[in-house]
Amino acid sequence: MTTDKPGRVRSRGDARAHVAAAHAGRNHGPLTRITLYSFRHPWQAAAAIGATVIAAVLQLLIPRLLGHAVDQAQGILTTAGEGAEQALFWTAMSLLAVSVARGFFTLLQNYYSESVGHHVGYELRLAFYDKVQRLSYSYHDRVHSGDLITLGLLDLDGLRMFFSTGFIRTILLTVLIGVGAYMLLSTDMVLGLLALSFVPFVAWRSSVAQLTLRATWLVLQEKLSALTRVMEENLGGIRVVRAFSAQNFELGKFDAASRAALDLAHERVQVRVRNTSIMTFSFFVAMGLVLWVGGNKVMAGDMSVGTLASFLTFMTILQMPVRQLGLMVNSFARAATCGERFYGFLDQPLEIEDAPGVADLEVTDGTLHFEDVRFTYPGAKYPTLDGVSFEARAGQTIGIVGAPGSGKSTLAHLIPRFYDISGGRITIDGQDVSAVSLASLRRAVGVVQQDSFLFTTTIENNIAYGDPWSKETKIERAAESAQLHNYIMGLPAGYDTVVGERGVSLSGGQRQRLSIARSLVLKPAVMVFDDSTAAIDAGTEHRIRSAIKRFASNRVTLVISHRLSSLLHADMILFLDGGKIVERGTHEELLALGGRYRALYDLQTRPVDDLEMGSAAR
Amino acid sequence: MSVIEDNDSDVAAFPGQRPPRASVGSHRIEEEVFGKAYDPKTVRRIWAFVRPYRMKIYLSVAAVLVFTATQLAIPLIIGFAIDRGMVQGGDATNLLWAVAAFAVVVAINYAASWVQESQVGQVAENVLFDMRRAMFAQLQRVSLSFMDKTEVGRLMSRLQGDVNSMQEFLETSVISVGDVVLLFGIVVVLLTLDFRLGLLTLSTMPILFVVRIFWLPPAKRAFWAAHESNSITNGAMAEGINGVRTVQNLDRQKVNFDLYDDKAYANLRTQLTGSRYAQVMVPIVDTLTGMAMAIVVVVGGSLVLNGGLQIGVIVAFLFYIQRFFDPIRSLTMQYSIMQRAMTSGRRITDVLDIPATINDKPDAVTLTRDMDGSVEFRDVVFGYSADRPVLRNVSFTVKPGETVALVGPTGSGKTSAMSLVHRFYEVQGGAVMVGGHDVRDVTQESLGEQVAMVLQEPFLFTGSIFDNIRYNKASATREDVIAAARAVGAHDFIERLPGGYDSVLEQRGSNLSLGQRQLLSFARALVADAKILVLDEATANIDSYTERQIQKALLTLLEGRTGMVIAHRLATIRGADRIIVLQNGELIENGNHDELMALDGLYARLYNMNYASFDDIPDELVAAGGPRAAST
């Protein structure tokens, strides 16, 4: 029934510790910070470093041994006898042993450095997820969800991989190139310099290439996502496309976007090709020089063939790592920019959070009180709510009306403290909402939003979202009250029907009813309908309301609605304009007043006669 | 109905466990790819895309062969230099020759690698873009009944994921040609240089083959599991971001954090397993390399002693051993790439083969502006499947310039009737006539120009407001666009936006209200300036101020045009010249408001119920009346 079976909870008090640790080290730069964070796995990190050094040294031994072997093989003819052959045998065994050991330590190096990366990735993901959940509405209003997803996918990846692709690789390359150069130069200065001559050139080219590729990669991603958007919107809006016979127009849009991406892709191929070819070439040129100069030395008797052979194999071994210098540089650049963004996100101050040792909200009779409440959105010039006061007692229904932008939804969002008010006070049963724990507050206040987000899971799980321990009966009762039960039972899979992005699509009205049921499960003391019955017909809405009344007789209900017929039975109606309550009273009182409310009422009830349509209008 | 009790929640029944009714994220399980690695039919289809670039492919294969040959030659030259140029009795000119040969080979290597990589890379990119375009173009032509059934996400993964694995396949397959040649080359060269030593050294090679054959299946499964668990975790994260308001609203953070932790932790485990599988090959290959080197040293040494082998050959052997196992590693990987590519290729050809069921007749005429603008349904029978008709013998006429409201309960066939005017679907019987022509006898493009449609959900595109209003009417000037926006009453709010008409709509206009988007879609239809307007009124309730504006805009839009409106609001319905009532696919009433009220049928009953919208009327109320005979 559920997509995930309830399982035993893995013992992991660590999860919270990981999150806390990810927030530490604010005074460090991103690279230092991620390195320090990686060392929270000291044993694995130490194993990775140790194995890296050992593997590099072992790798450098191989050319030496090969050189010995060549010399010994050559010496066999002159110093014939048991001894020479035995020496050769031992060299061969050493070669085998060193190779096996090198393989083993490379395994440890790769595995442990990846393991650190995966652990760090796991922990940063937890920290990221936790932060997303904690940041308040005003942050999420500002930041596009797509940008957050990029942050949690790509930036996090660039950061977690730094240990293996940046840090460990630096150690590997330092040992290989440093010790290798020392060995070559101490054996023969001139030949050593020739053998290493390709290193700086390749290091430079590969760094330039990687940085160019990275820069163009970012642009290419943009071009590709523009192309994706064209395709996605075309397919999603296929009816509009067909309705306007715009197929050719759309193909033109596609071609333009596609062309831009293709050109850039070609350019990237060129950058890559130019650099790999020239790097290989410079390596071979150096090898040719070693062969030429070394060969002459051998002929002159200044050097053995084995030494020359070991020089040549040294070069072969160094070739790959030197090329990886570019990857290393890239890893540093990537981790620095990704880290800046990622840590910038983690370090966001929480605008709304529990004060330490805060008490839970204690609901007694559920009186809601607004006292001169003022609220201004961050960055806005004018207040959205400008001194709103009213009181709603248990069992009352308060209607809120006003033009778009008059502050109705904002008012709803202030009660569960999705935003903090800029002045005044909101209390429930005398307790300031900003002085009680967020969890207790939000359980006590149920806001049914205008635009209800459904999770891709069963209807049952969606209804039980706020209380996943609910028994089946509770879920069904909530669905019954929301006038959704009969519809659900008509579905082939009933309550197990999967809805949401990847499930059965529900109509606007059904979604709203589901979201009402979801709120009802929590039995909130204060229930707020934020224009959440707009897509539900008047009859059904009425039935929902009376169902709620039956068991929520002691609750406060706030109804924000465009449809005045929804508010006929409200105990009090507030008419908001420019953040102020300009009229208040019952439906009859406000009609009698003959003010703004009256005008709106007339607008809604008499549109038919005012407006004519079709040919009659001509 | 009973009351929700406090003890309806059962935390105690699941001690120390996750809540029974909770999950985070959702994930579509992708099919695991273990299919055929070679499917001639698919390959032929793919080849059709590669064919235009075949000269480049031939060229790069040639370059790969040359490149491989140079790689094979280098150790040989070094060996020659040692044996003929350096060891006692060597000749200085031989060393010179060797170095000269080396220089030539290196130069050729440089050129060949350049040609190969640049050609293959570009061809692969080109083929990828061509395939994508072919699919996209096909999707522009396929029937809407196909699109109705198909998820956009699924098509997008054809257009992206599948073409990418084709690209990967193309890039790697030319390189594997090189690998195969390199493998055979090394075998031949080693055996030629010294048969016995060659044979002994090569004996390590099959070991790797056997190891890889046993290693591959479980490793592939481990890699796949890692890939899957990663996308599951990412899916849960994306859901957490998109649904964050609801999560906070319902105080689910704690539960979600634990559930997410479960997924992230499971992902950590599969990633580590994948890592282990990947890394276990390293010591195996290194051990085999060590064995081969040991063999060369010991056996080669004794051969030297017996005078059968020269020292340079040993050096050459040692060089070959360094490259020995690379081709085997990449060739076994290529097998998986090919499997993936065949599956993707089949999916791509599936898209290309979707039939475009609605085509212009060869002698289709162009519907021009001077047609009269009438619409007629003649005994139309239509259904999405043959056995379940949605419209049954529906006949009616809309006179030029007339506005007709289509009403009826959900499922009565209104939307289908509207789609037929634009020939989104083909009728099963009867005919739909526009301007006196059967819609099947005119070109679809000209039909689209004369019939404008406004859909229930205003769909906008990412881009500027100007581009959205003008859409594909390239001839429309800025003045036309502004005039249209003024006419529908959208000009004021557009001007108030920071960039005016050049303001960019984000995510299909999510930065605008529903009412504003509706007005923009009206303006777009107005710019299209068609003779006939088909409109599906929005059902969602909009605030009264915007609502009024939309009603006014509707008037402007219908002015001078033939209108067919699927009407939900009483205001719209009463304003129409005529009302057509559909029920269960049949036309049951047809006349103006007063006539239908006098008839006292379904319309009169619905109207008297005073519902704001005709759509949400419960079925039982509609069914109570039953169908009536049509009247005119």
Tab-separated table of C-alpha atoms in Angstrom, chain B residues 304-425:
chain	number	residue	atom	x	y	z
B	304	VAL	CA	68.991	-14.085	-23.706
B	305	LEU	CA	71.422	-16.475	-22.056
B	306	ASN	CA	70.689	-19.055	-24.690
B	307	GLY	CA	71.335	-16.410	-27.295
B	308	GLY	CA	67.842	-16.573	-28.671
B	309	LEU	CA	66.730	-13.118	-27.667
B	310	GLN	CA	68.046	-9.623	-27.801
B	311	ILE	CA	67.741	-7.163	-24.960
B	312	GLY	CA	65.775	-4.620	-26.987
B	313	VAL	CA	63.022	-7.152	-27.479
B	314	ILE	CA	62.652	-7.506	-23.729
B	315	VAL	CA	62.329	-3.743	-23.396
B	316	ALA	CA	59.716	-3.722	-26.180
B	317	PHE	CA	57.820	-6.498	-24.398
B	318	LEU	CA	57.827	-4.549	-21.178
B	319	PHE	CA	56.393	-1.544	-22.994
B	320	TYR	CA	53.612	-3.579	-24.559
B	321	ILE	CA	52.674	-5.042	-21.211
B	322	GLN	CA	51.925	-1.548	-19.895
B	323	ARG	CA	49.215	-1.194	-22.551
B	324	PHE	CA	48.181	-4.812	-22.540
B	325	PHE	CA	45.002	-4.810	-20.510
B	326	ASP	CA	43.542	-1.483	-21.557
B	327	PRO	CA	41.723	-2.785	-24.652
B	328	ILE	CA	40.194	-5.671	-22.713
B	329	ARG	CA	38.897	-3.319	-20.075
B	330	SER	CA	37.326	-0.921	-22.525
B	331	LEU	CA	35.961	-3.648	-24.784
B	332	THR	CA	34.036	-5.312	-21.969
B	333	MET	CA	32.640	-1.894	-21.069
B	334	GLN	CA	31.683	-1.336	-24.681
B	335	TYR	CA	29.404	-4.341	-24.465
B	336	SER	CA	27.238	-2.626	-21.860
B	337	ILE	CA	27.250	0.576	-23.851
B	338	MET	CA	26.000	-1.330	-26.869
B	339	GLN	CA	23.227	-2.975	-24.876
B	340	ARG	CA	22.124	0.411	-23.661
B	341	ALA	CA	22.353	1.907	-27.128
B	342	MET	CA	20.222	-0.829	-28.677
B	343	THR	CA	17.486	-0.287	-26.120
B	344	SER	CA	17.649	3.459	-26.639
B	345	GLY	CA	17.711	3.020	-30.388
B	346	ARG	CA	14.590	0.929	-30.242
B	347	ARG	CA	12.827	3.534	-28.125
B	348	ILE	CA	13.883	6.258	-30.527
B	349	THR	CA	12.577	4.376	-33.543
B	350	ASP	CA	9.367	3.710	-31.621
B	351	VAL	CA	8.838	7.456	-31.413
B	352	LEU	CA	9.750	7.950	-35.069
B	353	ASP	CA	7.276	5.260	-36.039
B	354	ILE	CA	4.255	6.705	-34.261
B	355	PRO	CA	1.855	7.162	-37.131
B	356	ALA	CA	0.633	10.646	-37.897
B	357	THR	CA	-2.981	9.682	-38.399
B	358	ILE	CA	-4.208	13.091	-39.401
B	359	ASN	CA	-2.705	14.229	-42.684
B	360	ASP	CA	-3.606	16.727	-45.348
B	361	LYS	CA	-5.215	15.228	-48.429
B	362	PRO	CA	-3.053	15.575	-51.528
B	363	ASP	CA	-5.669	17.882	-53.060
B	364	ALA	CA	-6.467	19.725	-49.814
B	365	VAL	CA	-7.610	23.286	-50.402
B	366	THR	CA	-6.539	26.334	-48.462
B	367	LEU	CA	-9.235	27.806	-46.283
B	368	THR	CA	-9.174	31.524	-46.910
B	369	ARG	CA	-10.364	34.491	-44.921
B	370	ASP	CA	-13.211	35.156	-47.279
B	371	MET	CA	-15.045	31.982	-46.281
B	372	ASP	CA	-18.281	32.723	-44.457
B	373	GLY	CA	-17.227	31.475	-41.013
B	374	SER	CA	-20.060	29.034	-40.471
B	375	VAL	CA	-19.630	25.772	-38.574
B	376	GLU	CA	-21.759	22.750	-39.124
B	377	PHE	CA	-21.883	19.349	-37.460
B	378	ARG	CA	-23.525	16.723	-39.671
B	379	ASP	CA	-24.496	13.541	-37.883
B	380	VAL	CA	-21.140	13.495	-36.157
B	381	VAL	CA	-20.161	10.277	-34.453
B	382	PHE	CA	-16.944	10.345	-32.484
B	383	GLY	CA	-15.134	8.449	-29.752
B	384	TYR	CA	-11.586	8.012	-28.490
B	385	SER	CA	-12.034	4.295	-28.969
B	386	ALA	CA	-14.358	2.715	-31.501
B	387	ASP	CA	-16.592	0.983	-28.974
B	388	ARG	CA	-17.190	3.970	-26.702
B	389	PRO	CA	-18.716	6.843	-28.619
B	390	VAL	CA	-18.398	10.253	-26.993
B	391	LEU	CA	-20.602	12.013	-29.544
B	392	ARG	CA	-23.542	10.264	-31.156
B	393	ASN	CA	-25.113	11.642	-34.295
B	394	VAL	CA	-24.712	15.243	-33.279
B	395	SER	CA	-25.984	17.786	-35.810
B	396	PHE	CA	-26.155	21.547	-35.486
B	397	THR	CA	-25.207	24.688	-37.383
B	398	VAL	CA	-23.531	27.823	-36.163
B	399	LYS	CA	-24.315	30.706	-38.489
B	400	PRO	CA	-21.617	33.213	-39.418
B	401	GLY	CA	-21.145	35.724	-36.616
B	402	GLU	CA	-23.322	33.839	-34.185
B	403	THR	CA	-22.241	32.961	-30.634
B	404	VAL	CA	-23.284	29.551	-29.418
B	405	ALA	CA	-22.842	28.285	-25.878
B	406	LEU	CA	-22.238	24.587	-25.398
B	407	VAL	CA	-23.429	23.402	-22.026
B	408	GLY	CA	-23.850	20.075	-20.383
B	409	PRO	CA	-22.576	18.018	-17.477
B	410	THR	CA	-19.019	16.745	-17.277
B	411	GLY	CA	-18.489	13.984	-19.810
B	412	SER	CA	-21.273	15.137	-22.101
B	413	GLY	CA	-18.871	15.605	-25.029
B	414	LYS	CA	-18.515	19.404	-25.144
B	415	THR	CA	-14.745	19.449	-25.207
B	416	SER	CA	-14.630	16.709	-27.820
B	417	ALA	CA	-17.031	18.618	-30.067
B	418	MET	CA	-14.834	21.663	-29.784
B	419	SER	CA	-11.688	19.683	-30.649
B	420	LEU	CA	-13.344	18.375	-33.803
B	421	VAL	CA	-13.817	21.864	-35.236
B	422	HIS	CA	-10.051	22.145	-35.272
B	423	ARG	CA	-9.689	18.553	-36.467
B	424	PHE	CA	-7.645	17.501	-33.462
B	425	TYR	CA	-9.264	14.133	-33.977
